[in-house]
Amino acid sequence: MKQLTILGATGSIGQSTLDIVALHPERYHLFALTANDNRAKMETLCRRFTPDFAVMSNADSAQELHRAIADLPTVVLAGDEGLTRVAAASEVDIVVAAIVGSVGLMPTLAAVRAGKRILLANKESLVMAGALFMDEVRRSGAELLPVDSEHNAIFQCLPAGSVGAGISGKGVRKIILTGSGGPFRDIDLRAIEDVTPEQACAHPNWDMGPKISVDSATMMNKGLELIEACWLFSVDHSDVEILLHRQSIIHSMVSYDDGSVIAQLGNPDMRTPIANALAWPDRIKSGVEPLNLLQVSQLDFTLADDRRYPCLALARQAWQQGGDSIAVLNAANEVAVAHFLERHIRFTEIAKLINEVMERTPGGPAGDLAAILEADAGARRLASELVKTRL
Ligand code: NAD
Ligand code: MG
């Protein structure tokens, strides 16, 4: 029986993880569930799964939850302290890092330092602090397993032991990262100016939280994933090729020196990579329908157009600049996306805002954790000020 903590249990990845846990009550016990402020959803989850602990980041929501589930044995904790405690507790075997954005960094790092098996969905935490994050993984002996579907696919296509150790000497020619191109891959370039948050969140193939849905529409998601792949598998951006693949059936590939290309295929459903990482090296049922290739019938590949997806070039640029530029890119993107979702800025202003924040930020070497958090906070301040001048 493995003890599980799910950071971000009320979100899309949290829900998919709980669906798998419900299929395997003999394998997994829920030690802790965490959420930001969605008290009602957390109450429902506590009544269904009775975890040992429930953490609400928002203190008022924690008090409300405490009153609402007084009849349950679940202990309610609050704030960052509660998050860190359930991420690092000695009882815990597996931590699912599924908080969205850079706020996930500290609890995820707490789980890394405690040497847990970490199922990483929260790509922002690795992207912004990659060098330090991977050093901590190597030092603590934590077992880092990618849940992001592309990285889980690459993980499955590479020889065992490639996370944190790199691919040199393994006969790898290239990593091929696939992406669907999002909901605006076919619309007229001028029409992109006027798209709404609802349109941006209506992804053709995947059902995800709002932030990553917008990232998929701008393809900043693929940019963050490029950086995520570089950190995870110790490669440079030139070792990673990005291909648009509209069906989202091939989740990524590895091309080898002998001419072999190994791909991982499946229906676009996050329960597959989550189940893979939960049970690895075993294979368990995930509830996902088997892939029907006759129904899919065709797989298409094209290159991404830079004019349609300027965020992709910004991410490459941040990786090449290195240092704290990557934390700046990520923070500016988070602020820009939040303002787009609030209808304060247009979709096309997301890339412009990130570009402006990057240009105005001098960019320093990759420092320690305090320096990374400072770069993140500085970029957030600047991005927010720039949005105010546009309102
Ligand atoms: P979501 O918005 O559906 O859920 C986010 C979760 O984080 C919620 O449980 C929320 O309560 C929690 N949260 C948000 N802000 C918080 C805060 N300030 N403090 C504490 N908790 C907070 O997001 P999601 O789509 O499930 O994505 C989660 C992460 O997984 C993201 O980093 C995303 O990039 C990554 N990811 C998601 C998918 C997907 O299919 N949804 C696929 C690959 C990677
Ligand atoms: Mg992905």
PDB file of C-alpha atoms in Angstrom, residues 47-181:
ATOM      1  CA  ARG A  47     -16.226  12.853   2.073  1.00  0.00           C
ATOM      2  CA  ARG A  48     -15.428  10.520  -0.827  1.00  0.00           C
ATOM      3  CA  PHE A  49     -11.803   9.617   0.022  1.00  0.00           C
ATOM      4  CA  THR A  50     -11.291  10.502   3.742  1.00  0.00           C
ATOM      5  CA  PRO A  51      -7.604  11.429   3.446  1.00  0.00           C
ATOM      6  CA  ASP A  52      -5.602  11.689   6.688  1.00  0.00           C
ATOM      7  CA  PHE A  53      -4.951  15.395   5.981  1.00  0.00           C
ATOM      8  CA  ALA A  54      -6.611  18.134   3.928  1.00  0.00           C
ATOM      9  CA  VAL A  55      -4.697  21.365   3.338  1.00  0.00           C
ATOM     10  CA  MET A  56      -6.256  24.638   2.180  1.00  0.00           C
ATOM     11  CA  SER A  57      -3.744  27.345   1.226  1.00  0.00           C
ATOM     12  CA  ASN A  58      -6.302  30.023   2.002  1.00  0.00           C
ATOM     13  CA  ALA A  59      -6.646  30.320   5.808  1.00  0.00           C
ATOM     14  CA  ASP A  60     -10.362  31.263   5.774  1.00  0.00           C
ATOM     15  CA  SER A  61     -11.161  28.312   3.512  1.00  0.00           C
ATOM     16  CA  ALA A  62      -9.244  26.051   5.908  1.00  0.00           C
ATOM     17  CA  GLN A  63     -11.407  27.215   8.835  1.00  0.00           C
ATOM     18  CA  GLU A  64     -14.579  26.688   6.820  1.00  0.00           C
ATOM     19  CA  LEU A  65     -13.450  23.211   5.806  1.00  0.00           C
ATOM     20  CA  HIS A  66     -12.557  22.380   9.402  1.00  0.00           C
ATOM     21  CA  ARG A  67     -16.130  23.209  10.469  1.00  0.00           C
ATOM     22  CA  ALA A  68     -17.706  21.489   7.463  1.00  0.00           C
ATOM     23  CA  ILE A  69     -15.989  18.125   7.971  1.00  0.00           C
ATOM     24  CA  ALA A  70     -15.912  18.037  11.781  1.00  0.00           C
ATOM     25  CA  ASP A  71     -17.587  14.603  11.571  1.00  0.00           C
ATOM     26  CA  LEU A  72     -14.637  13.113   9.585  1.00  0.00           C
ATOM     27  CA  PRO A  73     -11.287  11.901  10.965  1.00  0.00           C
ATOM     28  CA  THR A  74      -9.454  14.087   8.367  1.00  0.00           C
ATOM     29  CA  VAL A  75      -7.162  16.707   9.945  1.00  0.00           C
ATOM     30  CA  VAL A  76      -7.362  20.144   8.273  1.00  0.00           C
ATOM     31  CA  LEU A  77      -4.182  22.216   7.882  1.00  0.00           C
ATOM     32  CA  ALA A  78      -3.635  25.672   6.380  1.00  0.00           C
ATOM     33  CA  GLY A  79      -1.158  27.671   4.323  1.00  0.00           C
ATOM     34  CA  ASP A  80       2.372  27.060   3.078  1.00  0.00           C
ATOM     35  CA  GLU A  81       3.327  25.321   6.297  1.00  0.00           C
ATOM     36  CA  GLY A  82       0.565  22.757   5.826  1.00  0.00           C
ATOM     37  CA  LEU A  83       1.603  22.187   2.193  1.00  0.00           C
ATOM     38  CA  THR A  84       5.247  21.615   3.078  1.00  0.00           C
ATOM     39  CA  ARG A  85       4.309  19.307   5.913  1.00  0.00           C
ATOM     40  CA  VAL A  86       2.184  16.939   3.815  1.00  0.00           C
ATOM     41  CA  ALA A  87       4.699  17.046   0.926  1.00  0.00           C
ATOM     42  CA  ALA A  88       7.595  15.956   3.129  1.00  0.00           C
ATOM     43  CA  ALA A  89       5.910  13.812   5.833  1.00  0.00           C
ATOM     44  CA  SER A  90       7.816  10.607   6.600  1.00  0.00           C
ATOM     45  CA  GLU A  91       4.675   8.483   6.036  1.00  0.00           C
ATOM     46  CA  VAL A  92       4.399   9.604   2.389  1.00  0.00           C
ATOM     47  CA  ASP A  93       5.755   7.540  -0.549  1.00  0.00           C
ATOM     48  CA  ILE A  94       4.435   9.442  -3.564  1.00  0.00           C
ATOM     49  CA  VAL A  95       3.744  13.154  -4.078  1.00  0.00           C
ATOM     50  CA  VAL A  96       1.725  14.284  -7.091  1.00  0.00           C
ATOM     51  CA  ALA A  97       2.862  17.852  -7.865  1.00  0.00           C
ATOM     52  CA  ALA A  98      -0.253  19.259  -9.552  1.00  0.00           C
ATOM     53  CA  ILE A  99      -0.475  22.836  -8.303  1.00  0.00           C
ATOM     54  CA  VAL A 100      -0.523  25.293 -11.202  1.00  0.00           C
ATOM     55  CA  GLY A 101       2.244  27.889 -11.552  1.00  0.00           C
ATOM     56  CA  SER A 102       5.322  28.954  -9.644  1.00  0.00           C
ATOM     57  CA  VAL A 103       3.485  28.748  -6.282  1.00  0.00           C
ATOM     58  CA  GLY A 104       4.013  24.997  -6.641  1.00  0.00           C
ATOM     59  CA  LEU A 105       7.790  25.364  -6.362  1.00  0.00           C
ATOM     60  CA  MET A 106       8.240  25.312  -2.579  1.00  0.00           C
ATOM     61  CA  PRO A 107       6.007  22.323  -1.751  1.00  0.00           C
ATOM     62  CA  THR A 108       7.411  20.388  -4.731  1.00  0.00           C
ATOM     63  CA  LEU A 109      10.965  21.129  -3.577  1.00  0.00           C
ATOM     64  CA  ALA A 110      10.001  20.007  -0.066  1.00  0.00           C
ATOM     65  CA  ALA A 111       8.969  16.633  -1.522  1.00  0.00           C
ATOM     66  CA  VAL A 112      12.207  16.472  -3.549  1.00  0.00           C
ATOM     67  CA  ARG A 113      14.349  17.181  -0.486  1.00  0.00           C
ATOM     68  CA  ALA A 114      12.484  14.510   1.461  1.00  0.00           C
ATOM     69  CA  GLY A 115      13.447  11.988  -1.259  1.00  0.00           C
ATOM     70  CA  LYS A 116       9.912  11.062  -2.370  1.00  0.00           C
ATOM     71  CA  ARG A 117       8.715   9.621  -5.658  1.00  0.00           C
ATOM     72  CA  ILE A 118       7.474  12.792  -7.338  1.00  0.00           C
ATOM     73  CA  LEU A 119       4.937  12.754 -10.141  1.00  0.00           C
ATOM     74  CA  LEU A 120       5.672  16.099 -11.772  1.00  0.00           C
ATOM     75  CA  ALA A 121       2.769  17.852 -13.513  1.00  0.00           C
ATOM     76  CA  ASN A 122       3.656  21.340 -12.211  1.00  0.00           C
ATOM     77  CA  LYS A 123       6.113  22.094 -15.020  1.00  0.00           C
ATOM     78  CA  GLU A 124       6.471  25.763 -13.985  1.00  0.00           C
ATOM     79  CA  SER A 125       8.385  24.784 -10.823  1.00  0.00           C
ATOM     80  CA  LEU A 126      10.974  22.800 -12.791  1.00  0.00           C
ATOM     81  CA  VAL A 127      11.184  25.341 -15.610  1.00  0.00           C
ATOM     82  CA  MET A 128      11.888  28.327 -13.324  1.00  0.00           C
ATOM     83  CA  ALA A 129      14.397  26.622 -11.024  1.00  0.00           C
ATOM     84  CA  GLY A 130      15.665  23.778 -13.217  1.00  0.00           C
ATOM     85  CA  ALA A 131      19.364  23.604 -12.347  1.00  0.00           C
ATOM     86  CA  LEU A 132      18.752  23.854  -8.623  1.00  0.00           C
ATOM     87  CA  PHE A 133      15.730  21.537  -8.787  1.00  0.00           C
ATOM     88  CA  MET A 134      17.663  18.770 -10.613  1.00  0.00           C
ATOM     89  CA  ASP A 135      20.633  19.157  -8.234  1.00  0.00           C
ATOM     90  CA  GLU A 136      18.288  18.609  -5.307  1.00  0.00           C
ATOM     91  CA  VAL A 137      16.826  15.535  -7.035  1.00  0.00           C
ATOM     92  CA  ARG A 138      20.297  14.024  -7.493  1.00  0.00           C
ATOM     93  CA  ARG A 139      21.355  14.898  -3.942  1.00  0.00           C
ATOM     94  CA  SER A 140      18.250  13.556  -2.172  1.00  0.00           C
ATOM     95  CA  GLY A 141      17.774  10.464  -4.349  1.00  0.00           C
ATOM     96  CA  ALA A 142      14.180  11.511  -5.029  1.00  0.00           C
ATOM     97  CA  GLU A 143      12.548   9.626  -7.892  1.00  0.00           C
ATOM     98  CA  LEU A 144      11.319  12.232 -10.387  1.00  0.00           C
ATOM     99  CA  LEU A 145       8.759  10.905 -12.864  1.00  0.00           C
ATOM    100  CA  PRO A 146       7.295  13.239 -15.508  1.00  0.00           C
ATOM    101  CA  VAL A 147       3.515  13.331 -15.815  1.00  0.00           C
ATOM    102  CA  ASP A 148       3.365  15.957 -18.558  1.00  0.00           C
ATOM    103  CA  SER A 149       2.200  13.698 -21.407  1.00  0.00           C
ATOM    104  CA  GLU A 150       5.105  14.566 -23.740  1.00  0.00           C
ATOM    105  CA  HIS A 151       7.774  14.058 -21.103  1.00  0.00           C
ATOM    106  CA  ASN A 152       6.164  10.893 -19.865  1.00  0.00           C
ATOM    107  CA  ALA A 153       6.209   9.685 -23.488  1.00  0.00           C
ATOM    108  CA  ILE A 154       9.923  10.585 -23.829  1.00  0.00           C
ATOM    109  CA  PHE A 155      10.586   8.889 -20.487  1.00  0.00           C
ATOM    110  CA  GLN A 156       8.936   5.731 -21.843  1.00  0.00           C
ATOM    111  CA  CYS A 157      10.919   5.926 -25.122  1.00  0.00           C
ATOM    112  CA  LEU A 158      14.358   6.511 -23.517  1.00  0.00           C
ATOM    113  CA  PRO A 159      16.456   3.858 -21.759  1.00  0.00           C
ATOM    114  CA  ALA A 160      15.678   3.543 -18.028  1.00  0.00           C
ATOM    115  CA  GLY A 161      17.534   5.971 -15.755  1.00  0.00           C
ATOM    116  CA  SER A 162      17.578   8.904 -18.182  1.00  0.00           C
ATOM    117  CA  VAL A 163      15.843  11.443 -15.883  1.00  0.00           C
ATOM    118  CA  GLY A 164      18.603  13.564 -14.355  1.00  0.00           C
ATOM    119  CA  ALA A 165      21.352  11.446 -15.926  1.00  0.00           C
ATOM    120  CA  GLY A 166      21.094  12.628 -19.522  1.00  0.00           C
ATOM    121  CA  ILE A 167      21.197  10.845 -22.866  1.00  0.00           C
ATOM    122  CA  SER A 168      24.845  10.982 -23.873  1.00  0.00           C
ATOM    123  CA  GLY A 169      26.277   7.598 -24.884  1.00  0.00           C
ATOM    124  CA  LYS A 170      22.769   6.219 -25.410  1.00  0.00           C
ATOM    125  CA  GLY A 171      22.693   6.572 -29.209  1.00  0.00           C
ATOM    126  CA  VAL A 172      20.000   9.252 -29.138  1.00  0.00           C
ATOM    127  CA  ARG A 173      19.897  11.518 -32.206  1.00  0.00           C
ATOM    128  CA  LYS A 174      17.012  13.791 -31.221  1.00  0.00           C
ATOM    129  CA  ILE A 175      14.023  14.157 -28.964  1.00  0.00           C
ATOM    130  CA  ILE A 176      10.869  14.973 -30.923  1.00  0.00           C
ATOM    131  CA  LEU A 177       8.349  16.919 -28.870  1.00  0.00           C
ATOM    132  CA  THR A 178       4.860  16.957 -30.367  1.00  0.00           C
ATOM    133  CA  GLY A 179       2.106  19.533 -29.828  1.00  0.00           C
ATOM    134  CA  SER A 180      -1.397  19.918 -31.209  1.00  0.00           C
ATOM    135  CA  GLY A 181      -1.105  23.639 -32.002  1.00  0.00           C
TER     136      GLY A 181
END
